[in-house]
Amino acid sequence: MTNAGQTPPDPHLTTDIGLLRVDHVGVAVPDLDAAIALHTGTFGLRVTHRETNAEQGVHEAMLTAGDGRTVVQLVAPADPESTLATFLGRRGPGLHHLAYTVADVAAAAATLRDRGLRVLYDEPRGGTSGSRITFVHPADTGGVLVELVEHPAGD
Ligand code: CO
């Protein structure tokens, strides 16, 4: 029996959790404007987006280079009680998380939970530019805080 009319998933393009690519790398910074000046002035990255995410307690900026597929996210605490503020207090500025683009964040989270990983949110939350996000506990991923990002349809 063939699945006539359907295109099978291409294993070279996606994984079994619907992971498509690296979405961005997140860098924790204490001061967003100072960090933007550093990354634009040093590497010539361009700021493509800024927003404050009150739910996450962060001010953030997306920076890109070249064709726009290289994205660095700078995140600074907007709230001294935020988990990011706690991270900065313990670890100082630096690499914070690795974000993957996924086709369906709820489905990817469910599969990872089935595999025994701790997914931080019961339901995906609002991320940058209307995306839906969740995080996987770094203790279950070799020390890397992994963010899963589902972009709005058409993005
Ligand atoms: Co991120």
PDB file of C-alpha atoms and ligand atoms in Angstrom:
ATOM      1  CA  MET A   1       0.000   0.000   0.000  1.00  0.00           C
ATOM      2  CA  THR A   2       1.432   3.320  -0.988  1.00  0.00           C
ATOM      3  CA  ASN A   3       0.469   6.717   0.300  1.00  0.00           C
ATOM      4  CA  ALA A   4      -0.582   7.914  -3.109  1.00  0.00           C
ATOM      5  CA  GLY A   5      -0.883  11.644  -3.378  1.00  0.00           C
ATOM      6  CA  GLN A   6       1.229  12.314  -0.317  1.00  0.00           C
ATOM      7  CA  THR A   7       4.846  13.303  -0.282  1.00  0.00           C
ATOM      8  CA  PRO A   8       6.702  11.273   2.316  1.00  0.00           C
ATOM      9  CA  PRO A   9       8.834  13.254   4.774  1.00  0.00           C
ATOM     10  CA  ASP A  10      12.343  13.743   3.476  1.00  0.00           C
ATOM     11  CA  PRO A  11      14.658  12.429   6.207  1.00  0.00           C
ATOM     12  CA  HIS A  12      17.332  14.841   5.028  1.00  0.00           C
ATOM     13  CA  LEU A  13      15.089  17.831   5.634  1.00  0.00           C
ATOM     14  CA  THR A  14      13.382  17.030   8.894  1.00  0.00           C
ATOM     15  CA  THR A  15      13.728  14.726  11.877  1.00  0.00           C
ATOM     16  CA  ASP A  16      11.207  12.483  13.581  1.00  0.00           C
ATOM     17  CA  ILE A  17      10.180  15.314  15.917  1.00  0.00           C
ATOM     18  CA  GLY A  18       9.662  17.690  12.992  1.00  0.00           C
ATOM     19  CA  LEU A  19      12.900  19.563  13.628  1.00  0.00           C
ATOM     20  CA  LEU A  20      13.741  21.654  10.577  1.00  0.00           C
ATOM     21  CA  ARG A  21      16.875  23.684  11.346  1.00  0.00           C
ATOM     22  CA  VAL A  22      18.693  25.792  13.890  1.00  0.00           C
ATOM     23  CA  ASP A  23      16.413  28.770  14.469  1.00  0.00           C
ATOM     24  CA  HIS A  24      18.788  30.940  16.470  1.00  0.00           C
ATOM     25  CA  VAL A  25      21.379  30.962  19.188  1.00  0.00           C
ATOM     26  CA  GLY A  26      20.431  32.865  22.325  1.00  0.00           C
ATOM     27  CA  VAL A  27      22.958  34.960  24.218  1.00  0.00           C
ATOM     28  CA  ALA A  28      22.215  36.242  27.722  1.00  0.00           C
ATOM     29  CA  VAL A  29      23.262  39.841  28.228  1.00  0.00           C
ATOM     30  CA  PRO A  30      22.786  42.268  31.102  1.00  0.00           C
ATOM     31  CA  ASP A  31      22.237  45.342  28.886  1.00  0.00           C
ATOM     32  CA  LEU A  32      20.526  44.972  25.519  1.00  0.00           C
ATOM     33  CA  ASP A  33      21.677  48.256  23.980  1.00  0.00           C
ATOM     34  CA  ALA A  34      25.286  47.647  24.981  1.00  0.00           C
ATOM     35  CA  ALA A  35      25.144  44.109  23.576  1.00  0.00           C
ATOM     36  CA  ILE A  36      23.606  45.312  20.299  1.00  0.00           C
ATOM     37  CA  ALA A  37      26.410  47.869  19.980  1.00  0.00           C
ATOM     38  CA  LEU A  38      28.985  45.118  20.592  1.00  0.00           C
ATOM     39  CA  HIS A  39      27.563  42.616  18.092  1.00  0.00           C
ATOM     40  CA  THR A  40      26.787  45.133  15.351  1.00  0.00           C
ATOM     41  CA  GLY A  41      30.033  47.012  15.791  1.00  0.00           C
ATOM     42  CA  THR A  42      32.247  43.945  16.110  1.00  0.00           C
ATOM     43  CA  PHE A  43      30.713  41.486  13.653  1.00  0.00           C
ATOM     44  CA  GLY A  44      28.581  43.756  11.512  1.00  0.00           C
ATOM     45  CA  LEU A  45      25.379  41.910  12.393  1.00  0.00           C
ATOM     46  CA  ARG A  46      22.147  43.779  11.658  1.00  0.00           C
ATOM     47  CA  VAL A  47      19.237  44.194  14.044  1.00  0.00           C
ATOM     48  CA  THR A  48      16.081  42.899  12.379  1.00  0.00           C
ATOM     49  CA  HIS A  49      13.688  42.884  15.312  1.00  0.00           C
ATOM     50  CA  ARG A  50      13.316  44.065  18.907  1.00  0.00           C
ATOM     51  CA  GLU A  51      10.610  43.365  21.405  1.00  0.00           C
ATOM     52  CA  THR A  52       9.884  42.972  25.081  1.00  0.00           C
ATOM     53  CA  ASN A  53       8.263  39.712  26.112  1.00  0.00           C
ATOM     54  CA  ALA A  54       6.606  40.428  29.456  1.00  0.00           C
ATOM     55  CA  GLU A  55       5.615  36.786  29.980  1.00  0.00           C
ATOM     56  CA  GLN A  56       9.235  35.692  29.581  1.00  0.00           C
ATOM     57  CA  GLY A  57      10.536  38.739  31.451  1.00  0.00           C
ATOM     58  CA  VAL A  58      13.004  39.653  28.709  1.00  0.00           C
ATOM     59  CA  HIS A  59      13.978  42.427  26.362  1.00  0.00           C
ATOM     60  CA  GLU A  60      15.252  40.837  23.170  1.00  0.00           C
ATOM     61  CA  ALA A  61      16.769  41.624  19.816  1.00  0.00           C
ATOM     62  CA  MET A  62      17.220  39.436  16.757  1.00  0.00           C
ATOM     63  CA  LEU A  63      20.403  40.032  14.780  1.00  0.00           C
ATOM     64  CA  THR A  64      21.239  38.555  11.429  1.00  0.00           C
ATOM     65  CA  ALA A  65      23.918  38.323   8.787  1.00  0.00           C
ATOM     66  CA  GLY A  66      24.128  37.397   5.149  1.00  0.00           C
ATOM     67  CA  ASP A  67      20.983  35.786   3.790  1.00  0.00           C
ATOM     68  CA  GLY A  68      19.141  36.125   7.069  1.00  0.00           C
ATOM     69  CA  ARG A  69      19.377  32.457   8.000  1.00  0.00           C
ATOM     70  CA  THR A  70      22.044  33.250  10.591  1.00  0.00           C
ATOM     71  CA  VAL A  71      20.209  34.574  13.619  1.00  0.00           C
ATOM     72  CA  VAL A  72      21.569  35.519  17.022  1.00  0.00           C
ATOM     73  CA  GLN A  73      19.100  36.454  19.726  1.00  0.00           C
ATOM     74  CA  LEU A  74      20.267  38.773  22.481  1.00  0.00           C
ATOM     75  CA  VAL A  75      18.152  38.476  25.621  1.00  0.00           C
ATOM     76  CA  ALA A  76      18.334  40.804  28.607  1.00  0.00           C
ATOM     77  CA  PRO A  77      16.239  40.620  31.757  1.00  0.00           C
ATOM     78  CA  ALA A  78      13.237  42.946  31.858  1.00  0.00           C
ATOM     79  CA  ASP A  79      12.363  41.718  35.326  1.00  0.00           C
ATOM     80  CA  PRO A  80      14.811  41.047  38.189  1.00  0.00           C
ATOM     81  CA  GLU A  81      12.710  38.005  39.142  1.00  0.00           C
ATOM     82  CA  SER A  82      12.953  36.418  35.686  1.00  0.00           C
ATOM     83  CA  THR A  83      14.730  33.114  35.155  1.00  0.00           C
ATOM     84  CA  LEU A  84      17.093  34.984  32.837  1.00  0.00           C
ATOM     85  CA  ALA A  85      18.068  37.357  35.655  1.00  0.00           C
ATOM     86  CA  THR A  86      18.759  34.315  37.831  1.00  0.00           C
ATOM     87  CA  PHE A  87      20.869  32.784  35.032  1.00  0.00           C
ATOM     88  CA  LEU A  88      22.914  35.976  34.664  1.00  0.00           C
ATOM     89  CA  GLY A  89      23.418  36.180  38.413  1.00  0.00           C
ATOM     90  CA  ARG A  90      24.720  32.613  38.563  1.00  0.00           C
ATOM     91  CA  ARG A  91      26.570  32.232  35.294  1.00  0.00           C
ATOM     92  CA  GLY A  92      27.171  35.740  33.977  1.00  0.00           C
ATOM     93  CA  PRO A  93      26.697  36.804  30.355  1.00  0.00           C
ATOM     94  CA  GLY A  94      27.214  34.284  27.571  1.00  0.00           C
ATOM     95  CA  LEU A  95      25.627  31.522  25.542  1.00  0.00           C
ATOM     96  CA  HIS A  96      22.178  30.812  26.944  1.00  0.00           C
ATOM     97  CA  HIS A  97      20.193  28.541  24.632  1.00  0.00           C
ATOM     98  CA  LEU A  98      20.078  26.776  21.281  1.00  0.00           C
ATOM     99  CA  ALA A  99      16.780  27.151  19.422  1.00  0.00           C
ATOM    100  CA  TYR A 100      15.488  24.754  16.784  1.00  0.00           C
ATOM    101  CA  THR A 101      12.697  25.500  14.355  1.00  0.00           C
ATOM    102  CA  VAL A 102      10.043  22.782  14.510  1.00  0.00           C
ATOM    103  CA  ALA A 103       6.981  22.215  12.372  1.00  0.00           C
ATOM    104  CA  ASP A 104       4.656  21.740  15.365  1.00  0.00           C
ATOM    105  CA  VAL A 105       5.935  22.706  18.805  1.00  0.00           C
ATOM    106  CA  ALA A 106       3.207  20.889  20.748  1.00  0.00           C
ATOM    107  CA  ALA A 107       3.813  17.666  18.821  1.00  0.00           C
ATOM    108  CA  ALA A 108       7.586  17.922  19.206  1.00  0.00           C
ATOM    109  CA  ALA A 109       7.203  18.569  22.940  1.00  0.00           C
ATOM    110  CA  ALA A 110       4.903  15.568  23.320  1.00  0.00           C
ATOM    111  CA  THR A 111       7.372  13.287  21.559  1.00  0.00           C
ATOM    112  CA  LEU A 112      10.253  14.522  23.698  1.00  0.00           C
ATOM    113  CA  ARG A 113       8.172  13.964  26.842  1.00  0.00           C
ATOM    114  CA  ASP A 114       7.483  10.426  25.656  1.00  0.00           C
ATOM    115  CA  ARG A 115      11.261  10.015  25.430  1.00  0.00           C
ATOM    116  CA  GLY A 116      11.553  11.041  29.076  1.00  0.00           C
ATOM    117  CA  LEU A 117      12.811  14.588  28.640  1.00  0.00           C
ATOM    118  CA  ARG A 118      11.534  17.399  30.809  1.00  0.00           C
ATOM    119  CA  VAL A 119       9.751  20.027  28.708  1.00  0.00           C
ATOM    120  CA  LEU A 120       9.430  23.204  30.747  1.00  0.00           C
ATOM    121  CA  TYR A 121       5.955  24.390  29.744  1.00  0.00           C
ATOM    122  CA  ASP A 122       2.755  22.332  29.846  1.00  0.00           C
ATOM    123  CA  GLU A 123       1.542  24.285  26.813  1.00  0.00           C
ATOM    124  CA  PRO A 124       3.654  26.273  24.330  1.00  0.00           C
ATOM    125  CA  ARG A 125       3.962  29.968  25.143  1.00  0.00           C
ATOM    126  CA  GLY A 126       4.346  33.116  23.086  1.00  0.00           C
ATOM    127  CA  GLY A 127       7.803  33.734  21.675  1.00  0.00           C
ATOM    128  CA  THR A 128       9.369  36.234  19.316  1.00  0.00           C
ATOM    129  CA  SER A 129       7.193  37.684  16.533  1.00  0.00           C
ATOM    130  CA  GLY A 130       4.139  35.569  17.271  1.00  0.00           C
ATOM    131  CA  SER A 131       6.000  32.265  17.416  1.00  0.00           C
ATOM    132  CA  ARG A 132       5.049  29.481  19.822  1.00  0.00           C
ATOM    133  CA  ILE A 133       7.870  28.183  21.986  1.00  0.00           C
ATOM    134  CA  THR A 134       8.869  25.824  24.730  1.00  0.00           C
ATOM    135  CA  PHE A 135      12.133  24.779  26.327  1.00  0.00           C
ATOM    136  CA  VAL A 136      13.729  21.445  27.169  1.00  0.00           C
ATOM    137  CA  HIS A 137      15.517  21.154  30.498  1.00  0.00           C
ATOM    138  CA  PRO A 138      19.296  21.347  30.020  1.00  0.00           C
ATOM    139  CA  ALA A 139      19.848  18.490  32.457  1.00  0.00           C
ATOM    140  CA  ASP A 140      18.201  16.221  29.854  1.00  0.00           C
ATOM    141  CA  THR A 141      20.110  17.591  26.859  1.00  0.00           C
ATOM    142  CA  GLY A 142      23.735  17.415  27.882  1.00  0.00           C
ATOM    143  CA  GLY A 143      23.766  20.835  29.495  1.00  0.00           C
ATOM    144  CA  VAL A 144      22.206  22.766  26.607  1.00  0.00           C
ATOM    145  CA  LEU A 145      18.973  24.677  27.196  1.00  0.00           C
ATOM    146  CA  VAL A 146      17.062  23.850  24.015  1.00  0.00           C
ATOM    147  CA  GLU A 147      14.237  26.065  22.753  1.00  0.00           C
ATOM    148  CA  LEU A 148      11.708  24.742  20.257  1.00  0.00           C
ATOM    149  CA  VAL A 149      10.191  27.395  17.985  1.00  0.00           C
ATOM    150  CA  GLU A 150       7.133  27.098  15.758  1.00  0.00           C
ATOM    151  CA  HIS A 151       6.696  30.113  13.527  1.00  0.00           C
ATOM    152  CA  PRO A 152       3.277  31.417  12.535  1.00  0.00           C
ATOM    153  CA  ALA A 153       1.969  29.889   9.306  1.00  0.00           C
ATOM    154  CA  GLY A 154       3.732  31.349   6.305  1.00  0.00           C
ATOM    155  CA  ASP A 155       6.813  32.464   8.252  1.00  0.00           C
TER     156      ASP A 155
HETATM  157 CO    CO B   1      15.375  32.129  21.831  1.00  0.00          CO
END
